[in-house]
Amino acid sequence: TNISLIRRRLKSPDVVVEEVKLGKYTDTKIVLTYVSSIADKDVVKEIKTKLNSINIDGVIDSFYVESLIAPHQSALFKQIGNTEKPDVAVSKSLEGRIAIIVGGSPMVLTVPYIFLEDIQSGDDYYDHSAHASFIRILRVFGIIISITLPGIYVALQSFHYGILPIDFLISIQTSIEGLSFPPLIEILVVLFLFEILNEASVRMPKYSGMALSIVGALVLGETAVQAGLISPPAVIMIAISGITLFTVPNQIYICSILRFLLTIIGGVTGFYGLLTAFMFLVSYLMTLDAYGAPYFAPYAPNINADKKDGILKHRLSEFQTRPQSIPNINKVRQKVNESSN
């Protein structure tokens, strides 16, 4: 079914479909699809080598394959793209990526992968470039706010309260008066409560999960505030951080872990430690690569041509070349009709 959905959009004879079977007991069919006149042959060969080296009892879903072929097994961040939309899989194939389809799974893996792919969305290409650019900027700020806001709040309250406006400082001091816990412990407790509620609502049946989220957030949160266990500003900070997590759904679980780590760092070392940790995180991401694609491209390394489809999205007519961030053997995407200029 997935192959037919791709072939309906990619009707070129250059489309290659290669089959591999994995799993001693499941004998799961794995299919690689790519455009032979675009995809880099070395990347295709490397992926085939990775797949053929897998020796496992069973492959139940595409995420099994994703974890097994990741270039850096110990890395926290995802290194393989995934999508369940045929138009997205086809557009990535036209950029030089290889699509990996696993029998019985609706999720198609795409390789190589860069971090910017999660900032982009398939709907951006059906929208006006100005609005798509605005939404992408919101997603970037959403990621930054989600992982740093609790840590910033704790650092301000513990070490740097002098930089806050006096009216705001008085408001916070009034709201936290009488609390039993220091700021770091308070924020960590609220974070744990948020994660527990989120996990419980996901595991429960649909309508029960919605009811659990509402009751837990309103009743538990309100009761905890009135009992003096947590303060209203702490609940607001965690709520904003939790909402902004969902601006980039594919990075939710990674950002949740980073949020805990940066909160602890901010509560122990203040702004200086928080800034150092954030710079270390960005530097670490700049060193990663996945199948020849720099993880932080096109900004590290700097690739000006690819920035047309970066955080700011240009018009489709300006995408004359394929991304240089992705290894491919055919650079020309479209030719400009000079007579029309």
PDB file of N, CA and C in Angstrom, residues 211-287:
ATOM      1  N   ALA A 211     -10.627  13.476  30.375  1.00  0.00           N
ATOM      2  CA  ALA A 211     -11.187  13.799  31.690  1.00  0.00           C
ATOM      3  C   ALA A 211     -10.100  13.817  32.756  1.00  0.00           C
ATOM      4  N   LEU A 212      -9.185  12.844  32.677  1.00  0.00           N
ATOM      5  CA  LEU A 212      -8.097  12.773  33.647  1.00  0.00           C
ATOM      6  C   LEU A 212      -7.215  14.016  33.573  1.00  0.00           C
ATOM      7  N   SER A 213      -6.919  14.475  32.350  1.00  0.00           N
ATOM      8  CA  SER A 213      -6.080  15.664  32.179  1.00  0.00           C
ATOM      9  C   SER A 213      -6.740  16.888  32.793  1.00  0.00           C
ATOM     10  N   ILE A 214      -8.040  17.060  32.525  1.00  0.00           N
ATOM     11  CA  ILE A 214      -8.755  18.235  33.029  1.00  0.00           C
ATOM     12  C   ILE A 214      -8.851  18.197  34.549  1.00  0.00           C
ATOM     13  N   VAL A 215      -9.282  17.043  35.085  1.00  0.00           N
ATOM     14  CA  VAL A 215      -9.429  16.920  36.533  1.00  0.00           C
ATOM     15  C   VAL A 215      -8.076  17.062  37.225  1.00  0.00           C
ATOM     16  N   GLY A 216      -7.045  16.397  36.670  1.00  0.00           N
ATOM     17  CA  GLY A 216      -5.726  16.470  37.283  1.00  0.00           C
ATOM     18  C   GLY A 216      -5.165  17.869  37.279  1.00  0.00           C
ATOM     19  N   ALA A 217      -5.308  18.568  36.146  1.00  0.00           N
ATOM     20  CA  ALA A 217      -4.751  19.917  36.038  1.00  0.00           C
ATOM     21  C   ALA A 217      -5.486  20.900  36.944  1.00  0.00           C
ATOM     22  N   LEU A 218      -6.820  20.839  36.930  1.00  0.00           N
ATOM     23  CA  LEU A 218      -7.599  21.809  37.699  1.00  0.00           C
ATOM     24  C   LEU A 218      -7.625  21.485  39.191  1.00  0.00           C
ATOM     25  N   VAL A 219      -8.055  20.253  39.495  1.00  0.00           N
ATOM     26  CA  VAL A 219      -8.231  19.893  40.902  1.00  0.00           C
ATOM     27  C   VAL A 219      -6.888  19.782  41.624  1.00  0.00           C
ATOM     28  N   LEU A 220      -5.977  18.978  41.057  1.00  0.00           N
ATOM     29  CA  LEU A 220      -4.696  18.754  41.705  1.00  0.00           C
ATOM     30  C   LEU A 220      -3.879  20.049  41.772  1.00  0.00           C
ATOM     31  N   GLY A 221      -3.844  20.787  40.640  1.00  0.00           N
ATOM     32  CA  GLY A 221      -3.073  22.026  40.614  1.00  0.00           C
ATOM     33  C   GLY A 221      -3.615  23.063  41.568  1.00  0.00           C
ATOM     34  N   GLU A 222      -4.928  23.258  41.546  1.00  0.00           N
ATOM     35  CA  GLU A 222      -5.550  24.247  42.423  1.00  0.00           C
ATOM     36  C   GLU A 222      -5.386  23.881  43.897  1.00  0.00           C
ATOM     37  N   THR A 223      -5.553  22.604  44.198  1.00  0.00           N
ATOM     38  CA  THR A 223      -5.415  22.150  45.585  1.00  0.00           C
ATOM     39  C   THR A 223      -3.981  22.321  46.079  1.00  0.00           C
ATOM     40  N   ALA A 224      -3.019  21.979  45.220  1.00  0.00           N
ATOM     41  CA  ALA A 224      -1.610  22.113  45.611  1.00  0.00           C
ATOM     42  C   ALA A 224      -1.233  23.563  45.864  1.00  0.00           C
ATOM     43  N   VAL A 225      -1.769  24.479  45.053  1.00  0.00           N
ATOM     44  CA  VAL A 225      -1.491  25.905  45.249  1.00  0.00           C
ATOM     45  C   VAL A 225      -2.102  26.389  46.555  1.00  0.00           C
ATOM     46  N   GLN A 226      -3.361  26.019  46.803  1.00  0.00           N
ATOM     47  CA  GLN A 226      -4.028  26.456  48.031  1.00  0.00           C
ATOM     48  C   GLN A 226      -3.390  25.853  49.277  1.00  0.00           C
ATOM     49  N   ALA A 227      -2.847  24.656  49.154  1.00  0.00           N
ATOM     50  CA  ALA A 227      -2.184  24.016  50.298  1.00  0.00           C
ATOM     51  C   ALA A 227      -0.800  24.584  50.569  1.00  0.00           C
ATOM     52  N   GLY A 228      -0.302  25.416  49.656  1.00  0.00           N
ATOM     53  CA  GLY A 228       1.010  26.017  49.847  1.00  0.00           C
ATOM     54  C   GLY A 228       2.170  25.127  49.449  1.00  0.00           C
ATOM     55  N   LEU A 229       1.882  24.085  48.666  1.00  0.00           N
ATOM     56  CA  LEU A 229       2.962  23.202  48.228  1.00  0.00           C
ATOM     57  C   LEU A 229       3.700  23.779  47.023  1.00  0.00           C
ATOM     58  N   ILE A 230       2.978  24.420  46.122  1.00  0.00           N
ATOM     59  CA  ILE A 230       3.571  25.052  44.941  1.00  0.00           C
ATOM     60  C   ILE A 230       2.955  26.432  44.776  1.00  0.00           C
ATOM     61  N   SER A 231       3.611  27.279  43.990  1.00  0.00           N
ATOM     62  CA  SER A 231       3.139  28.651  43.794  1.00  0.00           C
ATOM     63  C   SER A 231       2.498  28.799  42.417  1.00  0.00           C
ATOM     64  N   PRO A 232       1.593  29.758  42.245  1.00  0.00           N
ATOM     65  CA  PRO A 232       0.982  29.993  40.925  1.00  0.00           C
ATOM     66  C   PRO A 232       1.990  30.295  39.820  1.00  0.00           C
ATOM     67  N   PRO A 233       3.059  31.119  40.056  1.00  0.00           N
ATOM     68  CA  PRO A 233       4.035  31.337  38.973  1.00  0.00           C
ATOM     69  C   PRO A 233       4.701  30.060  38.488  1.00  0.00           C
ATOM     70  N   ALA A 234       4.963  29.115  39.397  1.00  0.00           N
ATOM     71  CA  ALA A 234       5.587  27.851  38.992  1.00  0.00           C
ATOM     72  C   ALA A 234       4.662  27.063  38.073  1.00  0.00           C
ATOM     73  N   VAL A 235       3.374  27.044  38.403  1.00  0.00           N
ATOM     74  CA  VAL A 235       2.407  26.341  37.561  1.00  0.00           C
ATOM     75  C   VAL A 235       2.333  26.994  36.188  1.00  0.00           C
ATOM     76  N   ILE A 236       2.352  28.333  36.156  1.00  0.00           N
ATOM     77  CA  ILE A 236       2.286  29.057  34.879  1.00  0.00           C
ATOM     78  C   ILE A 236       3.516  28.757  34.028  1.00  0.00           C
ATOM     79  N   MET A 237       4.697  28.766  34.627  1.00  0.00           N
ATOM     80  CA  MET A 237       5.934  28.502  33.880  1.00  0.00           C
ATOM     81  C   MET A 237       5.930  27.097  33.278  1.00  0.00           C
ATOM     82  N   ILE A 238       5.532  26.121  34.061  1.00  0.00           N
ATOM     83  CA  ILE A 238       5.517  24.743  33.563  1.00  0.00           C
ATOM     84  C   ILE A 238       4.433  24.564  32.507  1.00  0.00           C
ATOM     85  N   ALA A 239       3.293  25.252  32.686  1.00  0.00           N
ATOM     86  CA  ALA A 239       2.223  25.160  31.688  1.00  0.00           C
ATOM     87  C   ALA A 239       2.679  25.737  30.348  1.00  0.00           C
ATOM     88  N   ILE A 240       3.342  26.898  30.381  1.00  0.00           N
ATOM     89  CA  ILE A 240       3.843  27.500  29.138  1.00  0.00           C
ATOM     90  C   ILE A 240       4.889  26.591  28.502  1.00  0.00           C
ATOM     91  N   SER A 241       5.803  26.064  29.328  1.00  0.00           N
ATOM     92  CA  SER A 241       6.834  25.166  28.816  1.00  0.00           C
ATOM     93  C   SER A 241       6.217  23.903  28.226  1.00  0.00           C
ATOM     94  N   GLY A 242       5.172  23.373  28.890  1.00  0.00           N
ATOM     95  CA  GLY A 242       4.524  22.158  28.393  1.00  0.00           C
ATOM     96  C   GLY A 242       3.784  22.377  27.084  1.00  0.00           C
ATOM     97  N   ILE A 243       3.137  23.531  26.950  1.00  0.00           N
ATOM     98  CA  ILE A 243       2.405  23.828  25.718  1.00  0.00           C
ATOM     99  C   ILE A 243       3.365  24.014  24.546  1.00  0.00           C
ATOM    100  N   THR A 244       4.460  24.730  24.780  1.00  0.00           N
ATOM    101  CA  THR A 244       5.410  24.989  23.694  1.00  0.00           C
ATOM    102  C   THR A 244       6.141  23.724  23.246  1.00  0.00           C
ATOM    103  N   LEU A 245       6.151  22.686  24.105  1.00  0.00           N
ATOM    104  CA  LEU A 245       6.734  21.408  23.682  1.00  0.00           C
ATOM    105  C   LEU A 245       6.072  20.880  22.416  1.00  0.00           C
ATOM    106  N   PHE A 246       4.762  21.124  22.295  1.00  0.00           N
ATOM    107  CA  PHE A 246       3.995  20.518  21.214  1.00  0.00           C
ATOM    108  C   PHE A 246       4.087  21.312  19.909  1.00  0.00           C
ATOM    109  N   THR A 247       4.881  22.383  19.877  1.00  0.00           N
ATOM    110  CA  THR A 247       5.094  23.082  18.604  1.00  0.00           C
ATOM    111  C   THR A 247       5.928  22.238  17.647  1.00  0.00           C
ATOM    112  N   VAL A 248       6.752  21.348  18.205  1.00  0.00           N
ATOM    113  CA  VAL A 248       7.548  20.420  17.390  1.00  0.00           C
ATOM    114  C   VAL A 248       7.307  19.019  17.947  1.00  0.00           C
ATOM    115  N   PRO A 249       6.241  18.346  17.517  1.00  0.00           N
ATOM    116  CA  PRO A 249       5.838  17.075  18.138  1.00  0.00           C
ATOM    117  C   PRO A 249       6.903  15.982  18.099  1.00  0.00           C
ATOM    118  N   ASN A 250       7.720  15.954  17.031  1.00  0.00           N
ATOM    119  CA  ASN A 250       8.708  14.880  16.915  1.00  0.00           C
ATOM    120  C   ASN A 250       9.839  14.984  17.934  1.00  0.00           C
ATOM    121  N   GLN A 251       9.937  16.131  18.617  1.00  0.00           N
ATOM    122  CA  GLN A 251      11.019  16.324  19.579  1.00  0.00           C
ATOM    123  C   GLN A 251      10.513  16.393  21.018  1.00  0.00           C
ATOM    124  N   ILE A 252       9.267  15.979  21.266  1.00  0.00           N
ATOM    125  CA  ILE A 252       8.665  16.144  22.597  1.00  0.00           C
ATOM    126  C   ILE A 252       9.468  15.422  23.671  1.00  0.00           C
ATOM    127  N   TYR A 253       9.771  14.145  23.440  1.00  0.00           N
ATOM    128  CA  TYR A 253      10.396  13.353  24.495  1.00  0.00           C
ATOM    129  C   TYR A 253      11.840  13.788  24.739  1.00  0.00           C
ATOM    130  N   ILE A 254      12.531  14.175  23.691  1.00  0.00           N
ATOM    131  CA  ILE A 254      13.897  14.666  23.853  1.00  0.00           C
ATOM    132  C   ILE A 254      13.896  15.975  24.624  1.00  0.00           C
ATOM    133  N   CYS A 255      12.977  16.876  24.255  1.00  0.00           N
ATOM    134  CA  CYS A 255      12.893  18.178  24.933  1.00  0.00           C
ATOM    135  C   CYS A 255      12.480  18.015  26.389  1.00  0.00           C
ATOM    136  N   SER A 256      11.662  17.014  26.707  1.00  0.00           N
ATOM    137  CA  SER A 256      11.261  16.776  28.099  1.00  0.00           C
ATOM    138  C   SER A 256      12.472  16.429  28.961  1.00  0.00           C
ATOM    139  N   ILE A 257      13.355  15.603  28.413  1.00  0.00           N
ATOM    140  CA  ILE A 257      14.571  15.236  29.156  1.00  0.00           C
ATOM    141  C   ILE A 257      15.479  16.452  29.319  1.00  0.00           C
ATOM    142  N   LEU A 258      15.662  17.211  28.241  1.00  0.00           N
ATOM    143  CA  LEU A 258      16.510  18.406  28.311  1.00  0.00           C
ATOM    144  C   LEU A 258      15.949  19.426  29.291  1.00  0.00           C
ATOM    145  N   ARG A 259      14.629  19.511  29.363  1.00  0.00           N
ATOM    146  CA  ARG A 259      13.989  20.469  30.272  1.00  0.00           C
ATOM    147  C   ARG A 259      14.355  20.147  31.718  1.00  0.00           C
ATOM    148  N   PHE A 260      14.347  18.871  32.083  1.00  0.00           N
ATOM    149  CA  PHE A 260      14.742  18.477  33.437  1.00  0.00           C
ATOM    150  C   PHE A 260      16.203  18.820  33.701  1.00  0.00           C
ATOM    151  N   LEU A 261      17.064  18.481  32.742  1.00  0.00           N
ATOM    152  CA  LEU A 261      18.499  18.716  32.937  1.00  0.00           C
ATOM    153  C   LEU A 261      18.810  20.206  33.083  1.00  0.00           C
ATOM    154  N   LEU A 262      18.238  21.036  32.204  1.00  0.00           N
ATOM    155  CA  LEU A 262      18.519  22.472  32.258  1.00  0.00           C
ATOM    156  C   LEU A 262      17.894  23.119  33.487  1.00  0.00           C
ATOM    157  N   THR A 263      16.788  22.579  33.969  1.00  0.00           N
ATOM    158  CA  THR A 263      16.187  23.107  35.200  1.00  0.00           C
ATOM    159  C   THR A 263      17.113  22.871  36.390  1.00  0.00           C
ATOM    160  N   ILE A 264      17.668  21.669  36.469  1.00  0.00           N
ATOM    161  CA  ILE A 264      18.598  21.356  37.565  1.00  0.00           C
ATOM    162  C   ILE A 264      19.847  22.220  37.465  1.00  0.00           C
ATOM    163  N   ILE A 265      20.374  22.377  36.248  1.00  0.00           N
ATOM    164  CA  ILE A 265      21.576  23.211  36.060  1.00  0.00           C
ATOM    165  C   ILE A 265      21.283  24.655  36.439  1.00  0.00           C
ATOM    166  N   GLY A 266      20.129  25.177  36.004  1.00  0.00           N
ATOM    167  CA  GLY A 266      19.766  26.557  36.341  1.00  0.00           C
ATOM    168  C   GLY A 266      19.579  26.748  37.831  1.00  0.00           C
ATOM    169  N   GLY A 267      19.031  25.748  38.533  1.00  0.00           N
ATOM    170  CA  GLY A 267      18.814  25.874  39.966  1.00  0.00           C
ATOM    171  C   GLY A 267      20.082  25.742  40.782  1.00  0.00           C
ATOM    172  N   VAL A 268      21.123  25.107  40.213  1.00  0.00           N
ATOM    173  CA  VAL A 268      22.373  24.898  40.947  1.00  0.00           C
ATOM    174  C   VAL A 268      23.413  25.960  40.606  1.00  0.00           C
ATOM    175  N   THR A 269      23.492  26.361  39.337  1.00  0.00           N
ATOM    176  CA  THR A 269      24.581  27.260  38.908  1.00  0.00           C
ATOM    177  C   THR A 269      24.097  28.611  38.397  1.00  0.00           C
ATOM    178  N   GLY A 270      22.787  28.801  38.220  1.00  0.00           N
ATOM    179  CA  GLY A 270      22.289  30.090  37.760  1.00  0.00           C
ATOM    180  C   GLY A 270      22.424  30.277  36.261  1.00  0.00           C
ATOM    181  N   PHE A 271      22.351  31.538  35.834  1.00  0.00           N
ATOM    182  CA  PHE A 271      22.386  31.865  34.412  1.00  0.00           C
ATOM    183  C   PHE A 271      23.676  31.416  33.745  1.00  0.00           C
ATOM    184  N   TYR A 272      24.793  31.520  34.451  1.00  0.00           N
ATOM    185  CA  TYR A 272      26.082  31.196  33.839  1.00  0.00           C
ATOM    186  C   TYR A 272      26.150  29.713  33.468  1.00  0.00           C
ATOM    187  N   GLY A 273      25.731  28.869  34.382  1.00  0.00           N
ATOM    188  CA  GLY A 273      25.704  27.449  34.081  1.00  0.00           C
ATOM    189  C   GLY A 273      24.677  27.112  33.018  1.00  0.00           C
ATOM    190  N   LEU A 274      23.525  27.800  33.048  1.00  0.00           N
ATOM    191  CA  LEU A 274      22.470  27.559  32.063  1.00  0.00           C
ATOM    192  C   LEU A 274      22.945  27.932  30.664  1.00  0.00           C
ATOM    193  N   LEU A 275      23.614  29.084  30.561  1.00  0.00           N
ATOM    194  CA  LEU A 275      24.131  29.519  29.262  1.00  0.00           C
ATOM    195  C   LEU A 275      25.225  28.589  28.764  1.00  0.00           C
ATOM    196  N   THR A 276      26.106  28.160  29.669  1.00  0.00           N
ATOM    197  CA  THR A 276      27.177  27.226  29.284  1.00  0.00           C
ATOM    198  C   THR A 276      26.594  25.903  28.796  1.00  0.00           C
ATOM    199  N   ALA A 277      25.585  25.400  29.504  1.00  0.00           N
ATOM    200  CA  ALA A 277      24.958  24.132  29.116  1.00  0.00           C
ATOM    201  C   ALA A 277      24.272  24.255  27.762  1.00  0.00           C
ATOM    202  N   PHE A 278      23.605  25.379  27.521  1.00  0.00           N
ATOM    203  CA  PHE A 278      22.922  25.577  26.241  1.00  0.00           C
ATOM    204  C   PHE A 278      23.929  25.674  25.099  1.00  0.00           C
ATOM    205  N   MET A 279      25.048  26.371  25.321  1.00  0.00           N
ATOM    206  CA  MET A 279      26.090  26.469  24.302  1.00  0.00           C
ATOM    207  C   MET A 279      26.725  25.098  24.044  1.00  0.00           C
ATOM    208  N   PHE A 280      26.908  24.316  25.095  1.00  0.00           N
ATOM    209  CA  PHE A 280      27.447  22.960  24.925  1.00  0.00           C
ATOM    210  C   PHE A 280      26.485  22.109  24.111  1.00  0.00           C
ATOM    211  N   LEU A 281      25.187  22.250  24.364  1.00  0.00           N
ATOM    212  CA  LEU A 281      24.178  21.482  23.627  1.00  0.00           C
ATOM    213  C   LEU A 281      24.213  21.817  22.142  1.00  0.00           C
ATOM    214  N   VAL A 282      24.267  23.112  21.819  1.00  0.00           N
ATOM    215  CA  VAL A 282      24.306  23.534  20.416  1.00  0.00           C
ATOM    216  C   VAL A 282      25.601  23.059  19.752  1.00  0.00           C
ATOM    217  N   SER A 283      26.718  23.171  20.478  1.00  0.00           N
ATOM    218  CA  SER A 283      28.008  22.716  19.929  1.00  0.00           C
ATOM    219  C   SER A 283      27.989  21.219  19.665  1.00  0.00           C
ATOM    220  N   TYR A 284      27.367  20.472  20.562  1.00  0.00           N
ATOM    221  CA  TYR A 284      27.259  19.023  20.381  1.00  0.00           C
ATOM    222  C   TYR A 284      26.448  18.686  19.130  1.00  0.00           C
ATOM    223  N   LEU A 285      25.332  19.390  18.933  1.00  0.00           N
ATOM    224  CA  LEU A 285      24.503  19.144  17.753  1.00  0.00           C
ATOM    225  C   LEU A 285      25.260  19.467  16.470  1.00  0.00           C
ATOM    226  N   MET A 286      26.140  20.463  16.526  1.00  0.00           N
ATOM    227  CA  MET A 286      26.914  20.835  15.341  1.00  0.00           C
ATOM    228  C   MET A 286      27.913  19.761  14.944  1.00  0.00           C
ATOM    229  N   THR A 287      28.294  18.905  15.879  1.00  0.00           N
ATOM    230  CA  THR A 287      29.291  17.861  15.562  1.00  0.00           C
ATOM    231  C   THR A 287      28.649  16.610  14.970  1.00  0.00           C
TER     232      THR A 287
END
